[in-house]
Coordinates of C-alpha atoms and ligand atoms in Angstrom, one line a residue:
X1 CA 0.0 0.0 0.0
X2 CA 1.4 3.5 -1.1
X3 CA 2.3 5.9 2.0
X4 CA -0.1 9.3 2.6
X5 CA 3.6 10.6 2.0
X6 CA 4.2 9.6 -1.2
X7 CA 0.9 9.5 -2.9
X8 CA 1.6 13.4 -1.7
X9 CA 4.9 13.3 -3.4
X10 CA 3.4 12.3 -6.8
X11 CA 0.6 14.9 -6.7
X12 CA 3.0 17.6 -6.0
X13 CA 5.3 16.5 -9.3
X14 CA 1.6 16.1 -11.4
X15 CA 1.3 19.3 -10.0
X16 CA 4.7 20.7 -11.3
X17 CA 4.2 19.2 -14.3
X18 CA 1.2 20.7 -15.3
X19 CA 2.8 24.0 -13.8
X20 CA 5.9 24.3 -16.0
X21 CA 6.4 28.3 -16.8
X22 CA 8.1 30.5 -19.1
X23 CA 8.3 27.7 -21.8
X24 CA 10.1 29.5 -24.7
X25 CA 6.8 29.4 -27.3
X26 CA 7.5 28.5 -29.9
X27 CA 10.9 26.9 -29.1
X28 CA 11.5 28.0 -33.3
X29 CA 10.7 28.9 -36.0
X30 CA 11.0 29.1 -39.7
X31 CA 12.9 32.5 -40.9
X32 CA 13.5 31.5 -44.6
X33 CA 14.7 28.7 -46.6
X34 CA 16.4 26.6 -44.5
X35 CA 16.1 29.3 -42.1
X36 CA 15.2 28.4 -38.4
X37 CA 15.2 31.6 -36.2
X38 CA 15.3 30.0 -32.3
X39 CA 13.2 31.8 -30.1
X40 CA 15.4 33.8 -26.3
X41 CA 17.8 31.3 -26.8
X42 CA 15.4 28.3 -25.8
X43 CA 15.8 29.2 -22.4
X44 CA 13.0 27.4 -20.6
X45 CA 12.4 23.9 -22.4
X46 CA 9.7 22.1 -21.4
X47 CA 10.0 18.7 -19.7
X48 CA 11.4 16.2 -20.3
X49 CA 14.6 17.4 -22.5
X50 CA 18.0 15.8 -23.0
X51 CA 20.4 16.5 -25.1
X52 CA 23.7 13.7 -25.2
X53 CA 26.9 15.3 -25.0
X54 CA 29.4 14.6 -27.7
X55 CA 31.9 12.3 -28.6
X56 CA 35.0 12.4 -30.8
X57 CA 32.8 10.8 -33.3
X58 CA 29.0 12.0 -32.6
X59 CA 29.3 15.9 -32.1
X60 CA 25.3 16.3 -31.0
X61 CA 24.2 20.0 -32.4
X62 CA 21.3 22.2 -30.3
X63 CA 18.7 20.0 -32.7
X64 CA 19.3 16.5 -31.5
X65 CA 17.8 17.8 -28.4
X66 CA 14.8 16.0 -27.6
X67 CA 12.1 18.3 -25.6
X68 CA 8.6 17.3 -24.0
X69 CA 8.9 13.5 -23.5
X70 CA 11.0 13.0 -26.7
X71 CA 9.6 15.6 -29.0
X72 CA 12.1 16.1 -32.4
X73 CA 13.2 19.6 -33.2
X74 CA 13.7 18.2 -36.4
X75 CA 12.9 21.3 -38.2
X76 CA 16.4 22.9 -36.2
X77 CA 18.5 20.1 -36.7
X78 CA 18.0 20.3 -40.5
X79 CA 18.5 24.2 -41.1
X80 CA 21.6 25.5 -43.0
X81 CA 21.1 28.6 -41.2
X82 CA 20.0 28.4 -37.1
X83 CA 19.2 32.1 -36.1
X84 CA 19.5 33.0 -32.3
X85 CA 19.5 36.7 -32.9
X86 CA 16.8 37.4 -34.9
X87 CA 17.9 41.2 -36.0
X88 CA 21.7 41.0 -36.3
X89 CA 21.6 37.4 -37.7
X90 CA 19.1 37.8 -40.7
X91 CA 21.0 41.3 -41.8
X92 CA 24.2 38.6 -41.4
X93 CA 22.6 36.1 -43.9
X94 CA 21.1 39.0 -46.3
X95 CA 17.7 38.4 -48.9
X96 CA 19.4 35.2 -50.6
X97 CA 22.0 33.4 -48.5
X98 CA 23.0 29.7 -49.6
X99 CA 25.0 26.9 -47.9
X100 CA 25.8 24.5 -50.6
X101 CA 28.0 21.0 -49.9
X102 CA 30.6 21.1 -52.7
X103 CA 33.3 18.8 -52.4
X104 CA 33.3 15.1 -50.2
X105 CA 36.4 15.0 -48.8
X106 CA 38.1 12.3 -47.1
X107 CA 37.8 11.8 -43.3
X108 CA 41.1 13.6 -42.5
X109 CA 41.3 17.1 -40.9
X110 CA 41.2 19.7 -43.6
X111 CA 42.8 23.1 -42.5
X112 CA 45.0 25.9 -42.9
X113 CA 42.6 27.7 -45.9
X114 CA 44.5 30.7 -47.3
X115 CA 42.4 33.0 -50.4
X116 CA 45.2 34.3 -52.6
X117 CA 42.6 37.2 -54.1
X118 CA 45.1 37.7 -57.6
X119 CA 44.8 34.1 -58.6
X120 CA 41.2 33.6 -57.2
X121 CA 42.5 30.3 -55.4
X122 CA 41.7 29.0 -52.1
X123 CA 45.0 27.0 -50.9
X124 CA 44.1 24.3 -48.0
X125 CA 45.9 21.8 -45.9
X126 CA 45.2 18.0 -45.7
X127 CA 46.4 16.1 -42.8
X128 CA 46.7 12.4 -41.3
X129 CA 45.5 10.1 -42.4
X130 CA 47.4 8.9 -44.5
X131 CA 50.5 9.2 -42.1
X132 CA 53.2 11.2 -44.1
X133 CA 50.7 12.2 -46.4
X134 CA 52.6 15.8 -48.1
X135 CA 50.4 17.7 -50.4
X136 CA 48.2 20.7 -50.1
X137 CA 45.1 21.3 -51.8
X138 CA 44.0 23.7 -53.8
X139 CA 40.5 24.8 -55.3
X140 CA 40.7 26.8 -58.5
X141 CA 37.7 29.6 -58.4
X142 CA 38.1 30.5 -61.7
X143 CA 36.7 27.1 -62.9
X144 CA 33.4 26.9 -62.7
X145 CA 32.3 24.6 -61.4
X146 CA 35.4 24.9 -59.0
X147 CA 37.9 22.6 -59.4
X148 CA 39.9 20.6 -56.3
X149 CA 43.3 19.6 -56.6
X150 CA 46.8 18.5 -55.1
X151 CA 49.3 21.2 -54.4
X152 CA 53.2 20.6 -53.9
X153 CA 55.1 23.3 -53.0
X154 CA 58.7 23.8 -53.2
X155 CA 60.3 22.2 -50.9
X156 CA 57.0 20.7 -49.8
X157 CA 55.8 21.9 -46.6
X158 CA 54.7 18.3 -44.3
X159 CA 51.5 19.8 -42.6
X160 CA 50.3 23.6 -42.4
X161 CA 47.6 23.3 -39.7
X162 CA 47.5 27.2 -40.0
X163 CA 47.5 29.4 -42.7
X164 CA 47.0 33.2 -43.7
X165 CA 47.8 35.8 -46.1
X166 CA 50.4 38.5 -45.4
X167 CA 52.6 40.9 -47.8
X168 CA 52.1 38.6 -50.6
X169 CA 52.4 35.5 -48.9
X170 CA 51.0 32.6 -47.6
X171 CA 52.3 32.0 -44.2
X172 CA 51.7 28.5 -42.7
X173 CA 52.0 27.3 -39.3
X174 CA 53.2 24.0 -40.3
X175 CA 52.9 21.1 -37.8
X176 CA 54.8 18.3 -38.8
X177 CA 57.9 17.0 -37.8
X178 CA 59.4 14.3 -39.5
X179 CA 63.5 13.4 -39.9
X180 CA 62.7 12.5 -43.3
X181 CA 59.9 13.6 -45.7
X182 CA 59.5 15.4 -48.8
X183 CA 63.6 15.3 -49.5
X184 CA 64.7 16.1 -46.1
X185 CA 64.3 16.7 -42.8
X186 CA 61.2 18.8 -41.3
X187 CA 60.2 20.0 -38.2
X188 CA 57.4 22.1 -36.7
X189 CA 57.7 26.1 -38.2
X190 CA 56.5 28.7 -39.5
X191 CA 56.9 28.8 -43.7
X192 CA 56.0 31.2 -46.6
X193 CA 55.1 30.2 -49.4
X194 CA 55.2 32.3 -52.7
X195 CA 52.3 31.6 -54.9
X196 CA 53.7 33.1 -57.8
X197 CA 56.7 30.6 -57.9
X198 CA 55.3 28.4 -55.4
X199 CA 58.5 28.4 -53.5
X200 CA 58.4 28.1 -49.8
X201 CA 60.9 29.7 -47.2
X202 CA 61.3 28.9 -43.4
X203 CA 60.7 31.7 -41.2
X204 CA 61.3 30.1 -38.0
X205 CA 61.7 26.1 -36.8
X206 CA 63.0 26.3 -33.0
X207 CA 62.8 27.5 -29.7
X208 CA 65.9 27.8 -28.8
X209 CA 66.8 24.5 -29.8
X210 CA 63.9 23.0 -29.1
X211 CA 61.0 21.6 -31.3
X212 CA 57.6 23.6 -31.0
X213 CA 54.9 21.3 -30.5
X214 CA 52.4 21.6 -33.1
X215 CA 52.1 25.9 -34.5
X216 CA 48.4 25.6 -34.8
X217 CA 46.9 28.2 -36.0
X218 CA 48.5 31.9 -36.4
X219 CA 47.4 35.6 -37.4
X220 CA 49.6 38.4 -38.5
X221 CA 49.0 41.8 -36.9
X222 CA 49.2 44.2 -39.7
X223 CA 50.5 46.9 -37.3
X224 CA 53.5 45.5 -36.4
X225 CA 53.9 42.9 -38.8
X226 CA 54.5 40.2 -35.9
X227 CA 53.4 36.8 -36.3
X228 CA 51.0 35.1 -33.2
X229 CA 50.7 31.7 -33.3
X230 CA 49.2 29.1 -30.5
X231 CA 51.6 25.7 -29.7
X232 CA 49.5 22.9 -28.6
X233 CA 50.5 19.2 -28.4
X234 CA 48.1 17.5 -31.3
X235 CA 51.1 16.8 -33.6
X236 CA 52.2 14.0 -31.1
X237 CA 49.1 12.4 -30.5
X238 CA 47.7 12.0 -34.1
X239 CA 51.3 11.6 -34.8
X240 CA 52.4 14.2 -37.1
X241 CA 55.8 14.1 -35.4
X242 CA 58.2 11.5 -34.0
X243 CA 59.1 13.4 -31.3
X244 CA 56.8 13.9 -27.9
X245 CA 56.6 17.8 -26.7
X246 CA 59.6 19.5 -25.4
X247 CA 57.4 22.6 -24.6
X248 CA 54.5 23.3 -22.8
X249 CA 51.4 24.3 -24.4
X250 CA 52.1 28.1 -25.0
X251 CA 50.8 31.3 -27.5
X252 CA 53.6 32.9 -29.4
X253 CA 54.6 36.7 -31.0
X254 CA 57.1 36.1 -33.2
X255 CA 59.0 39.6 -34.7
X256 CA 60.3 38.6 -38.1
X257 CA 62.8 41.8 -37.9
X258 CA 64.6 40.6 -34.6
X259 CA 63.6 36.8 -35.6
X260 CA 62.8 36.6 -31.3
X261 CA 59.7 34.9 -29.9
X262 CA 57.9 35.8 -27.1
X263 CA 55.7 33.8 -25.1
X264 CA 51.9 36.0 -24.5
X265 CA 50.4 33.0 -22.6
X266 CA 51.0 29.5 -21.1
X267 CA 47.6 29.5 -19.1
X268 CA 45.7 27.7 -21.8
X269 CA 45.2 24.2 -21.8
X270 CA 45.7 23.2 -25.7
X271 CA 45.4 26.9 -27.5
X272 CA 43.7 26.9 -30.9
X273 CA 42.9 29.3 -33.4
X274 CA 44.3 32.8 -32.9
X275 CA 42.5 35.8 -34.4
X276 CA 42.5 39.9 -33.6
X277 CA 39.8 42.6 -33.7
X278 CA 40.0 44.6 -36.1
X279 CA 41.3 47.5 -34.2
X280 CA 44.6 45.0 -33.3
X281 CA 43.4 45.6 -29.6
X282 CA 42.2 42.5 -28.7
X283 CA 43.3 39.5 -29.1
X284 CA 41.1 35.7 -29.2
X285 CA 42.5 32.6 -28.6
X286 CA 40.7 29.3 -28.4
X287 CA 41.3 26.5 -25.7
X288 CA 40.4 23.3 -27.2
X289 CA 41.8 21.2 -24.1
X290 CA 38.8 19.0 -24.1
X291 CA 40.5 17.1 -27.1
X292 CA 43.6 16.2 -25.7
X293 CA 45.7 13.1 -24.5
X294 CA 48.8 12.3 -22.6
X295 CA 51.8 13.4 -24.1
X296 CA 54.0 10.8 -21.7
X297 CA 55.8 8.7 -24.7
X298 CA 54.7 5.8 -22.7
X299 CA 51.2 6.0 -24.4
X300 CA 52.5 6.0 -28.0
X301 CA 50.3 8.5 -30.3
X302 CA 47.1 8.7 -28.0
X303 CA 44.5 10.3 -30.4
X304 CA 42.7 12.7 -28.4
X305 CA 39.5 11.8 -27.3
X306 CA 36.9 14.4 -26.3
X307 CA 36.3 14.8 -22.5
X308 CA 33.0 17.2 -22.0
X309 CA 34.0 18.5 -18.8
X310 CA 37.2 19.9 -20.4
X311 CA 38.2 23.1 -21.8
X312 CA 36.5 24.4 -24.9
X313 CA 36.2 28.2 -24.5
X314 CA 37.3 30.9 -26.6
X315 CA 39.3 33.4 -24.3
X316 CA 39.8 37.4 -25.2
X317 CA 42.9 39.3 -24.4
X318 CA 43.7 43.3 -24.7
X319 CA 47.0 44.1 -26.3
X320 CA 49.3 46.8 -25.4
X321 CA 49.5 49.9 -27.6
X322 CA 52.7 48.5 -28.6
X323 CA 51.3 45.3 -29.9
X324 CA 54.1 43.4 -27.8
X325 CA 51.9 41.7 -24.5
X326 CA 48.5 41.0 -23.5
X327 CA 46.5 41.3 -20.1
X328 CA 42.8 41.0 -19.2
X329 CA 42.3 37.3 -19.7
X330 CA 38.4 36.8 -20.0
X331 CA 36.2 34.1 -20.9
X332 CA 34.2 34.7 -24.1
X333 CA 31.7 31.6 -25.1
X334 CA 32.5 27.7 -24.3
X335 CA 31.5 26.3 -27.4
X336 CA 28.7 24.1 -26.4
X337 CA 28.9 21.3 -29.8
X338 CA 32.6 20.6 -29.2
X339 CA 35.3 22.4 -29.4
X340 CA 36.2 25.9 -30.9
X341 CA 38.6 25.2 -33.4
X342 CA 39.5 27.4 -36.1
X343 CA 38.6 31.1 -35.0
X344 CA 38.6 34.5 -37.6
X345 CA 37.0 37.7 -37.3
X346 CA 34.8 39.3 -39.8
X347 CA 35.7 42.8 -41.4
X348 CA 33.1 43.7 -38.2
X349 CA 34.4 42.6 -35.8
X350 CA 32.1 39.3 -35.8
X351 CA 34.2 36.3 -34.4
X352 CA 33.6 33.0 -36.1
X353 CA 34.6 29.9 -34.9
X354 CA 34.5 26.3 -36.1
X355 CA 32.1 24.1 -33.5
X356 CA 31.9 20.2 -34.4
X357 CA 29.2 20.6 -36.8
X358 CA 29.5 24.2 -38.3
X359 CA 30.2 27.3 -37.7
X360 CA 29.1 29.6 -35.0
X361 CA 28.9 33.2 -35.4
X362 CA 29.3 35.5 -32.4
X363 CA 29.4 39.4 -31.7
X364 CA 32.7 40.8 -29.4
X365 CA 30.9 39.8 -26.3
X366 CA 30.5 36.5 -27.0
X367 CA 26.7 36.4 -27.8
X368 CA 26.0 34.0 -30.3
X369 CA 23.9 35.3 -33.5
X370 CA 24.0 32.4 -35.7
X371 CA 25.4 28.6 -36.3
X372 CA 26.3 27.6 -39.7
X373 CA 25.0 24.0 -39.7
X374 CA 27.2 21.2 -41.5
X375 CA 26.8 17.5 -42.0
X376 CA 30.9 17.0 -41.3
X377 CA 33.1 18.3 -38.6
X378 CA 34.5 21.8 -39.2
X379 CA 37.9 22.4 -38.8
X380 CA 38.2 26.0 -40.4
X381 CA 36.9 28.7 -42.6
X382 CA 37.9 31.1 -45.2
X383 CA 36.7 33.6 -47.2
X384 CA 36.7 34.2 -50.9
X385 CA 35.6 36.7 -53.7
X386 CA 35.6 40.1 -54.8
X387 CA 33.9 41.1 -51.7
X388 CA 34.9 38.2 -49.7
X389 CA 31.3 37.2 -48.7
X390 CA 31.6 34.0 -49.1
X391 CA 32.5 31.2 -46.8
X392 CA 34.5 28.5 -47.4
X393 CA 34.3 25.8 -44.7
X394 CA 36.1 22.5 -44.4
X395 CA 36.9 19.5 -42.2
X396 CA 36.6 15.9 -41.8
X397 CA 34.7 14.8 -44.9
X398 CA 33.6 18.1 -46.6
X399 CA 34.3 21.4 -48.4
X400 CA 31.1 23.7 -48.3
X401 CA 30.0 27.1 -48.8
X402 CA 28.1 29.8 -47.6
X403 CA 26.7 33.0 -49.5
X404 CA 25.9 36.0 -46.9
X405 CA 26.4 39.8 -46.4
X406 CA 29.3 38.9 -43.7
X407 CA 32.2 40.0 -45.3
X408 CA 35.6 38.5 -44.6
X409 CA 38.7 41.2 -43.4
X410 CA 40.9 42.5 -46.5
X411 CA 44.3 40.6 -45.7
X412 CA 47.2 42.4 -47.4
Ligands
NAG1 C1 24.1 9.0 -25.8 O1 25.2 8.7 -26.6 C2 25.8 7.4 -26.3 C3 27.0 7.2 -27.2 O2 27.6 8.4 -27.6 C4 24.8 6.4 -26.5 O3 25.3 5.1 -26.2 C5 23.5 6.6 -25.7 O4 22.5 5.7 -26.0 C6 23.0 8.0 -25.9 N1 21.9 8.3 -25.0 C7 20.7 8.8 -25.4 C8 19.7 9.0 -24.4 O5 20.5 9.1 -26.6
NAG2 C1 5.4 14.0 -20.1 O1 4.9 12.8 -19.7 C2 4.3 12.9 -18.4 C3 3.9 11.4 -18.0 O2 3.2 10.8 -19.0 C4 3.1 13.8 -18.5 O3 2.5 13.9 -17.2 C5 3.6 15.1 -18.9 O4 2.5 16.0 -19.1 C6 4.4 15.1 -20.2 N1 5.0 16.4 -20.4 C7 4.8 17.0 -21.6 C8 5.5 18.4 -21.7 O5 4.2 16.6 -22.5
NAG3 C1 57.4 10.5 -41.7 O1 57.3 10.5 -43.1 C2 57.2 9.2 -43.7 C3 57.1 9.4 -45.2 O2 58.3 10.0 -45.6 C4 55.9 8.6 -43.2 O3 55.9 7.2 -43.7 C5 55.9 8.5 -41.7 O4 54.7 8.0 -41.2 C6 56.1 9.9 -41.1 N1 56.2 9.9 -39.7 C7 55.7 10.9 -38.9 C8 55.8 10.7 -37.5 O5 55.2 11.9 -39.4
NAG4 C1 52.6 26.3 -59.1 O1 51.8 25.1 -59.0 C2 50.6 25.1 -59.7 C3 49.8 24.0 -59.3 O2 50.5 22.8 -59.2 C4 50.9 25.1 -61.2 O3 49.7 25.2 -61.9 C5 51.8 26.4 -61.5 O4 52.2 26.3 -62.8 C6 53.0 26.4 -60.6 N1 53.7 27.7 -60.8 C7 55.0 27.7 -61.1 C8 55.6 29.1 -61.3 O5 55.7 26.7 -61.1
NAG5 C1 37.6 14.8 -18.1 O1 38.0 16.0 -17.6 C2 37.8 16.1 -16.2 C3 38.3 17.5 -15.8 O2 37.6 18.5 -16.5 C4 38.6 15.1 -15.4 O3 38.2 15.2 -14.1 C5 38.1 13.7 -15.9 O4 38.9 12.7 -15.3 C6 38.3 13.6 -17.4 N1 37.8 12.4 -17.9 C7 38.6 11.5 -18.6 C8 37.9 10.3 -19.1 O5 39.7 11.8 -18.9
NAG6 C1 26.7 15.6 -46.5 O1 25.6 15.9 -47.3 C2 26.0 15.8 -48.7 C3 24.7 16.1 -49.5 O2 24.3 17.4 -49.1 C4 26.4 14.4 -49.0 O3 26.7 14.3 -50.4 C5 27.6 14.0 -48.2 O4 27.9 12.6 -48.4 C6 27.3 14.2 -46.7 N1 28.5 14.1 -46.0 C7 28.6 13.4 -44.8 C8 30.0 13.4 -44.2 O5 27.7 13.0 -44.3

């Protein structure tokens, strides 16, 4: 026979039940052709919801979660385009924005896109697997349709995991170290490469005598013509190199004119992208320490599974006047999908950053307007064009596209 005390408890939950408030109604709704505009950010879902976390192979998105005893949002997890800020997100996307999936790629991390403007190209890295594998890609713009092909500098560069454009070069973080590929020896660096002759020059391999770890990403700041790059560890564990870090995980200045390096920051766990503000005030580096392993040799090449509980936030920094050190650490969004990998900023200021499936768009404070929706896991971004508006995305299994009114900064 059920107790007077619980026969109370269960009324009290029917009661709560029935009493749910604030629901967010509708949760969303459509804002255009594969448009889904979701309403105050979901805030109050109504019960029962769950939404899995991810894994290194199943990155969930906001639309695998299931509301009210199992409900779908079907109509969010299928939208190119999910809208969280309904007025600065729609003037984003403009009257006629596209996402179109335009080359299948193979299941290796794609990164390191570079737009040369005077050839119309958009030069891209593949990495492991294959182990050793040494080309770049390359998409021809001119063609249309657009046309995807193997790249081979000279000397080959063994995996650029970061790339941009600067004084009429690309300039790679590559992230590869290998005692003998492509000719010779190679170890982790920063390269140029000329795309007129398509000769590539080392700007910088060592720390003092040490290996860097991985260069992951990097950004030039036009003012002062220094280089920023992030070092985390990835390079041993999805063995890119033979050898296991010598450094901590660290962000880097580098001053091409005295060829010294600087550390800005050690406090992140595994640091990311890299980009600045337009202004060449602030500074954003990602922490993607929630795919990580153990860089004791004793595990081999771990692979780096994804913890949840780690770090996955994208951090903001002011920069002195003189562009030479950073202060004001702050936390700026923890990428709720998985992990904030590649990171730009648009010509507004708009920070972008790859986020398992897609692409989330956010203002300076963080605030999230939009997510770019993919089928593949997006590694990094570019943009391409006359008036660079539009975006080319890439990662583990696909090229795509997007066509929008957010342009891309002029890189010179
Ligand atoms: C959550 O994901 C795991 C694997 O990633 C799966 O085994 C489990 O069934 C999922 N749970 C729910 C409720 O979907
Ligand atoms: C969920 O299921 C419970 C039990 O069947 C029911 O009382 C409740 O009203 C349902 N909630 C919603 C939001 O449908
Ligand atoms: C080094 O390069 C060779 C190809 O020259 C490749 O077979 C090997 O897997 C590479 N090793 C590492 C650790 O990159
Ligand atoms: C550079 O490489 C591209 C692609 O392989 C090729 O089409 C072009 O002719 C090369 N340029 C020079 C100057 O060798
Ligand atoms: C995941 O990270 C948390 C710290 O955020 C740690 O306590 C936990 O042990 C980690 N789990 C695994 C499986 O490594
Ligand atoms: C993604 O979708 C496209 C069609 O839009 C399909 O061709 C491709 O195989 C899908 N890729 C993955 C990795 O699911």
């Amino acid at each position: 026979m059920r107790s007077p005390r619980s026969a109370y408890s269960l009324l009290l939950l029917a009661g709560l039940v029935r009493a749910q408030t604030g629901v967010t109604d509708p949760i969303a709704e459509n804002c255009g052709p594969s448009v889904v505009c979701v309403n105050k950010y979901a805030n109050v879902l109504p019960y029962h919801f769950f939404r899995n976390v991810s894994t290194s192979s199943v990155q969930t998105t906001f639309g695998d979660t299931t509301v009210a005893n199992g409900t779908s949002l079907d109509n969010v997890k299928s939208a190119d385009f999910l809208v969280f800020d309904k007025e600065r997100g729609l003037k984003v996307l403009g009257s006629n924005p596209s996402y179109e999936y335009v080359f299948e790629v193979s299941k290796a991390v794609h990164e390191a896109p570079v737009y040369v403007a005077s050839q119309n190209k958009l030069y891209l890295s593949q990495l492991a697997p294959p182990p050793g594998y040494l080309p770049q890609l390359v998409i021809d713009l001119n063609q249309d349709p657009p046309t995807l092909s193997e790249f081979l500098s000279d000397p080959p560069v063994y995996a650029p995991n970061g790339g941009t454009f600067h004084d009429g070069k690309i300039i790679w973080g590559a992230s590869g170290g290998n005692n003998s590929i492509g000719g010779g020896e190679q170890r982790v660096g920063l390269r140029a490469l000329d795309p007129n002759t398509n000769k590539t020059t080392s700007l910088l391999n060592n720390y003092f005598g040490f290996y860097f770890n991985t260069i992951d990403d990097l950004a030039v700041n036009q003012k002062t013509g220094d280089i920023w790059f992030t070092d985390p560890q990835y390079s041993w564990f999805n063995e890119l190199t033979d050898t296991p870090p010598q450094l901590p995980c660290a962000s880097y200045r580098y001053s091409p004119k005295s060829g010294a390096v600087f550390v800005v920051d050690d406090t992140i766990a595994q640091p990311n992208g890299i980009a600045f503000s337009p202004d060449y005030s602030v500074v954003y580096i990602s922490d993607t320490g929630s795919v990580s392993g153990p860089v004791d040799p004793k595990y081999g090449h771990p692979g780096t599974p994804f913890n949840a509980t780690g770090h996955r936030t994208i951090y903001a920094f002011d920069i002195s006047p003189d562009g030479a050190t950073v202060s004001n650490k702050r936390a700026l969004y923890l990428a709720p999908g998985y992990v904030p990998d590649g990171l730009k900023v648009a010509a507004n200021g708009y920070i972008l950053t790859g986020n398992g499936r897609g692409v989330d768009v956010l203002d300076p404070h963080g605030q999230l307007i939009l997510t770019v929706q993919t089928n593949y896991t997006v590694q990094n971004f570019a943009w391409t064009g006359p008036e660079l508006k539009t975006l080319w995305l890439m990662g583990q299994g696909g090229i795509s596209k997007v066509e929008w009114e957010l342009a891309g900064p002029e890189l010179k």
